């Protein structure tokens, strides 16, 4: 059993590398198209290339990076056409999910959504963009899960890596008010609690489209 700790140490190191590089992408320090050179990252962080390789694989799986055979891995670059296509599908999914949840909102689902809104508020206060976006996308994942339609959850899980890439890469440095964006998610939650399915569906559809003025301002981030 002497060697049991070794793989665990490597995994933990990979997690640390992943968190560091992911933060650089989320905060816009690494731009779309930038190459993720494993040897350079390993040297900068003072680690071997093995945990860096695992971290980059996770970024590719998450949709934040693309791997091109014989060329390497690069920060994901999402076209405006891809962004529009993903947004169109997301509008349909969230409108449907919001209607279902508003019709029969379970207390535990509402509480989970409220927790993510609070996480967004705290992250906005701390200026932690990465944490904000994690809470933001988790809010919408929970919405789909709370719909009690397993197909919505599956579709969301397929889309989530692309949505992460879209929010981080397509417009990485949102210049609006992060605290206000958190407030808008609180408004979305209120529509679900109102039990007005039409109102909730319209609000979430508008939010997914990034319609200006419907919830107060345009923030097509999440």
CSV table of C-alpha atoms in Angstrom, one decimal:
chain,number,residue,atom,x,y,z
A,1,UNK,CA,0.0,0.0,0.0
A,2,UNK,CA,3.1,2.3,0.1
A,3,UNK,CA,2.4,3.7,-3.3
A,4,UNK,CA,-1.3,4.5,-2.8
A,5,UNK,CA,-0.6,8.2,-2.1
A,6,UNK,CA,1.3,8.8,-5.3
A,7,UNK,CA,-1.6,8.9,-7.8
A,8,UNK,CA,-3.7,10.9,-5.4
A,9,UNK,CA,-0.9,13.5,-5.2
A,10,UNK,CA,-0.7,13.6,-9.0
A,11,UNK,CA,-4.5,14.1,-9.3
A,12,UNK,CA,-4.5,16.9,-6.7
A,13,UNK,CA,-1.6,18.6,-8.6
A,14,UNK,CA,-3.6,18.3,-11.8
A,15,UNK,CA,-6.6,19.9,-10.1
A,16,UNK,CA,-4.4,22.8,-9.1
A,17,UNK,CA,-3.0,23.3,-12.5
A,18,UNK,CA,-6.4,23.0,-14.0
A,19,UNK,CA,-7.8,25.7,-11.6
A,20,UNK,CA,-4.9,28.0,-12.4
A,21,UNK,CA,-5.1,27.7,-16.2
A,22,UNK,CA,-8.9,27.8,-16.2
A,23,UNK,CA,-8.8,31.0,-14.2
A,24,UNK,CA,-6.6,32.6,-16.8
A,25,UNK,CA,-9.0,31.7,-19.5
A,26,UNK,CA,-12.1,32.8,-17.5
A,27,UNK,CA,-10.6,36.1,-16.6
A,28,UNK,CA,-9.5,36.8,-20.2
A,29,UNK,CA,-5.7,36.6,-19.5
A,30,UNK,CA,-5.5,33.8,-22.0
A,31,UNK,CA,-7.4,34.8,-25.2
A,32,UNK,CA,-9.2,32.8,-27.9
A,33,UNK,CA,-6.7,31.1,-30.1
A,34,UNK,CA,-3.8,31.2,-27.6
A,35,UNK,CA,-1.8,28.0,-27.6
A,36,UNK,CA,-1.6,26.0,-24.3
A,37,UNK,CA,2.0,24.9,-24.4
A,38,UNK,CA,2.3,22.2,-21.8
A,39,UNK,CA,6.0,22.5,-21.4
A,40,UNK,CA,5.8,26.3,-20.8
A,41,UNK,CA,2.9,25.9,-18.3
A,42,UNK,CA,4.8,23.2,-16.5
A,43,UNK,CA,7.9,25.3,-16.3
A,44,UNK,CA,5.9,28.4,-15.1
A,45,UNK,CA,4.2,26.4,-12.4
A,46,UNK,CA,7.2,24.4,-11.4
A,47,UNK,CA,5.6,21.0,-12.1
A,48,UNK,CA,6.1,18.1,-14.5
A,49,UNK,CA,4.2,17.9,-17.8
A,50,UNK,CA,2.0,15.0,-16.6
A,51,UNK,CA,-0.5,17.0,-14.4
A,52,UNK,CA,-0.5,19.8,-17.1
A,53,UNK,CA,-1.5,17.3,-19.7
A,54,UNK,CA,-4.3,16.0,-17.6
A,55,UNK,CA,-5.5,19.6,-16.8
A,56,UNK,CA,-5.5,20.5,-20.5
A,57,UNK,CA,-7.5,17.4,-21.3
A,58,UNK,CA,-10.1,18.6,-18.8
A,59,UNK,CA,-10.2,22.0,-20.4
A,60,UNK,CA,-10.8,20.4,-23.8
A,61,UNK,CA,-13.6,18.3,-22.3
A,62,UNK,CA,-15.2,21.3,-20.7
A,63,UNK,CA,-15.2,23.2,-24.0
A,64,UNK,CA,-12.7,25.9,-22.9
A,65,UNK,CA,-10.0,24.6,-25.2
A,66,UNK,CA,-9.7,22.8,-28.5
A,67,UNK,CA,-7.2,20.0,-29.3
A,68,UNK,CA,-5.9,19.9,-32.9
A,69,UNK,CA,-3.9,16.8,-33.8
A,70,UNK,CA,-0.2,17.4,-34.5
A,71,UNK,CA,-0.7,21.1,-33.6
A,72,UNK,CA,-1.6,21.1,-30.0
A,73,UNK,CA,-4.3,22.6,-27.7
A,74,UNK,CA,-5.6,26.1,-28.0
A,75,UNK,CA,-8.0,28.3,-26.0
A,76,UNK,CA,-11.4,27.7,-27.7
A,77,UNK,CA,-12.5,30.2,-30.4
A,78,UNK,CA,-16.2,30.4,-30.9
A,79,UNK,CA,-17.7,32.0,-34.0
A,80,UNK,CA,-20.6,34.4,-33.8
A,81,UNK,CA,-22.6,31.9,-35.9
A,82,UNK,CA,-21.9,29.2,-33.3
A,83,UNK,CA,-22.9,31.6,-30.5
A,84,UNK,CA,-26.2,32.5,-32.3
A,85,UNK,CA,-27.0,28.8,-32.9
A,86,UNK,CA,-26.3,27.8,-29.3
A,87,UNK,CA,-28.4,30.8,-28.0
A,88,UNK,CA,-31.4,29.7,-30.2
A,89,UNK,CA,-31.4,26.2,-28.8
A,90,UNK,CA,-30.9,27.5,-25.3
A,91,UNK,CA,-33.9,29.8,-25.5
A,92,UNK,CA,-36.1,26.8,-26.4
A,93,UNK,CA,-34.7,24.6,-23.6
A,94,UNK,CA,-34.9,27.2,-20.8
A,95,UNK,CA,-38.4,28.4,-21.8
A,96,UNK,CA,-39.6,24.8,-21.6
A,97,UNK,CA,-37.8,24.1,-18.4
A,98,UNK,CA,-39.0,27.3,-16.7
A,99,UNK,CA,-42.6,26.6,-17.6
A,100,UNK,CA,-42.4,23.1,-16.1
A,101,UNK,CA,-40.7,24.3,-12.9
A,102,UNK,CA,-43.1,27.2,-12.4
A,103,UNK,CA,-46.0,24.8,-12.6
A,104,UNK,CA,-44.6,22.5,-9.9
A,105,UNK,CA,-41.6,24.1,-8.2
A,106,UNK,CA,-40.2,21.7,-5.5
A,107,UNK,CA,-38.9,23.5,-2.4
A,108,UNK,CA,-35.5,21.8,-2.6
A,109,UNK,CA,-35.0,23.0,-6.2
A,110,UNK,CA,-36.0,26.5,-5.3
A,111,UNK,CA,-33.6,26.5,-2.4
A,112,UNK,CA,-30.8,25.2,-4.6
A,113,UNK,CA,-31.5,28.0,-7.2
A,114,UNK,CA,-31.5,30.5,-4.4
A,115,UNK,CA,-28.2,29.3,-3.2
A,116,UNK,CA,-26.7,29.8,-6.6
A,117,UNK,CA,-28.0,33.4,-6.7
A,118,UNK,CA,-26.4,34.0,-3.4
A,119,UNK,CA,-23.1,32.5,-4.7
A,120,UNK,CA,-23.4,35.0,-7.6
A,121,UNK,CA,-23.9,37.9,-5.3
A,122,UNK,CA,-20.9,37.0,-3.2
A,123,UNK,CA,-18.7,36.4,-6.2
A,124,UNK,CA,-19.7,39.7,-7.6
A,125,UNK,CA,-18.8,41.4,-4.4
A,126,UNK,CA,-15.4,39.7,-4.4
A,127,UNK,CA,-14.8,40.3,-8.1
A,128,UNK,CA,-14.4,36.6,-8.6
A,129,UNK,CA,-15.5,36.2,-12.2
A,130,UNK,CA,-14.7,32.5,-12.4
A,131,UNK,CA,-16.8,31.7,-9.3
A,132,UNK,CA,-19.6,33.9,-10.7
A,133,UNK,CA,-19.8,32.1,-14.0
A,134,UNK,CA,-19.7,28.7,-12.3
A,135,UNK,CA,-22.6,29.7,-10.1
A,136,UNK,CA,-24.4,31.2,-13.1
A,137,UNK,CA,-24.2,28.1,-15.3
A,138,UNK,CA,-25.1,25.9,-12.3
A,139,UNK,CA,-28.2,27.9,-11.8
A,140,UNK,CA,-29.4,27.1,-15.3
A,141,UNK,CA,-28.3,23.4,-15.0
A,142,UNK,CA,-30.5,23.1,-11.8
A,143,UNK,CA,-33.4,24.7,-13.6
A,144,UNK,CA,-33.2,21.9,-16.3
A,145,UNK,CA,-32.8,19.2,-13.6
A,146,UNK,CA,-35.8,20.6,-11.7
A,147,UNK,CA,-38.0,20.3,-14.7
A,148,UNK,CA,-38.4,16.6,-14.0
A,149,UNK,CA,-37.8,15.9,-17.7
A,150,UNK,CA,-34.7,13.7,-18.0
A,151,UNK,CA,-34.2,14.7,-21.6
A,152,UNK,CA,-33.8,18.4,-20.8
A,153,UNK,CA,-31.1,17.5,-18.3
A,154,UNK,CA,-29.4,15.3,-21.0
A,155,UNK,CA,-29.6,18.1,-23.6
A,156,UNK,CA,-28.2,20.6,-21.1
A,157,UNK,CA,-25.3,18.3,-20.2
A,158,UNK,CA,-24.4,18.0,-23.9
A,159,UNK,CA,-24.6,21.8,-24.4
A,160,UNK,CA,-22.9,22.9,-21.2
A,161,UNK,CA,-19.3,22.6,-22.4
A,162,UNK,CA,-20.1,24.8,-25.4
A,163,UNK,CA,-22.0,27.2,-23.3
A,164,UNK,CA,-19.0,27.5,-21.0
A,165,UNK,CA,-16.8,28.3,-24.0
A,166,UNK,CA,-19.3,30.8,-25.3
A,167,UNK,CA,-19.6,32.7,-22.1
A,168,UNK,CA,-15.9,32.7,-21.4
A,169,UNK,CA,-14.5,33.2,-24.9
A,170,UNK,CA,-17.1,35.0,-26.9
A,171,UNK,CA,-17.2,37.9,-24.5
A,172,UNK,CA,-14.7,37.2,-21.8
A,173,UNK,CA,-14.7,40.6,-20.1
A,174,UNK,CA,-18.3,41.6,-19.5
A,175,UNK,CA,-18.2,45.3,-18.7
A,176,UNK,CA,-21.6,45.6,-17.0
A,177,UNK,CA,-22.5,45.4,-13.4
A,178,UNK,CA,-21.9,41.8,-12.1
A,179,UNK,CA,-23.9,42.6,-8.9
A,180,UNK,CA,-26.8,43.7,-11.1
A,181,UNK,CA,-26.5,40.5,-13.1
A,182,UNK,CA,-26.9,38.5,-9.9
A,183,UNK,CA,-30.0,40.6,-9.0
A,184,UNK,CA,-31.5,39.7,-12.4
A,185,UNK,CA,-31.1,36.0,-11.6
A,186,UNK,CA,-33.0,36.7,-8.4
A,187,UNK,CA,-35.7,38.2,-10.5
A,188,UNK,CA,-35.7,35.0,-12.6
A,189,UNK,CA,-36.1,32.9,-9.5
A,190,UNK,CA,-39.1,35.1,-8.4
A,191,UNK,CA,-40.8,34.3,-11.7
A,192,UNK,CA,-40.5,30.6,-10.9
A,193,UNK,CA,-41.9,31.1,-7.4
A,194,UNK,CA,-44.8,33.1,-8.7
A,195,UNK,CA,-46.2,29.9,-10.2
A,196,UNK,CA,-47.1,31.9,-13.3
A,197,UNK,CA,-45.8,29.5,-16.0
A,198,UNK,CA,-46.3,32.0,-18.8
A,199,UNK,CA,-44.4,34.7,-17.0
A,200,UNK,CA,-41.5,32.4,-16.0
A,201,UNK,CA,-41.2,31.0,-19.6
A,202,UNK,CA,-41.1,34.5,-21.1
A,203,UNK,CA,-38.6,35.7,-18.6
A,204,UNK,CA,-36.2,32.8,-19.1
A,205,UNK,CA,-36.5,32.9,-22.9
A,206,UNK,CA,-35.7,36.6,-22.9
A,207,UNK,CA,-32.8,36.0,-20.6
A,208,UNK,CA,-31.4,33.3,-22.8
A,209,UNK,CA,-31.8,35.6,-25.9
A,210,UNK,CA,-30.2,38.5,-24.1
A,211,UNK,CA,-33.2,40.7,-24.8
A,212,UNK,CA,-32.5,44.2,-23.6
A,213,UNK,CA,-35.0,45.7,-21.2
A,214,UNK,CA,-37.0,42.6,-20.4
A,215,UNK,CA,-35.3,42.0,-17.1
A,216,UNK,CA,-33.7,45.4,-16.8
A,217,UNK,CA,-30.7,45.2,-19.1
A,218,UNK,CA,-29.0,43.1,-21.7
A,219,UNK,CA,-26.6,40.5,-20.3
A,220,UNK,CA,-26.5,37.5,-22.7
A,221,UNK,CA,-23.9,35.8,-20.5
A,222,UNK,CA,-25.9,33.5,-18.4
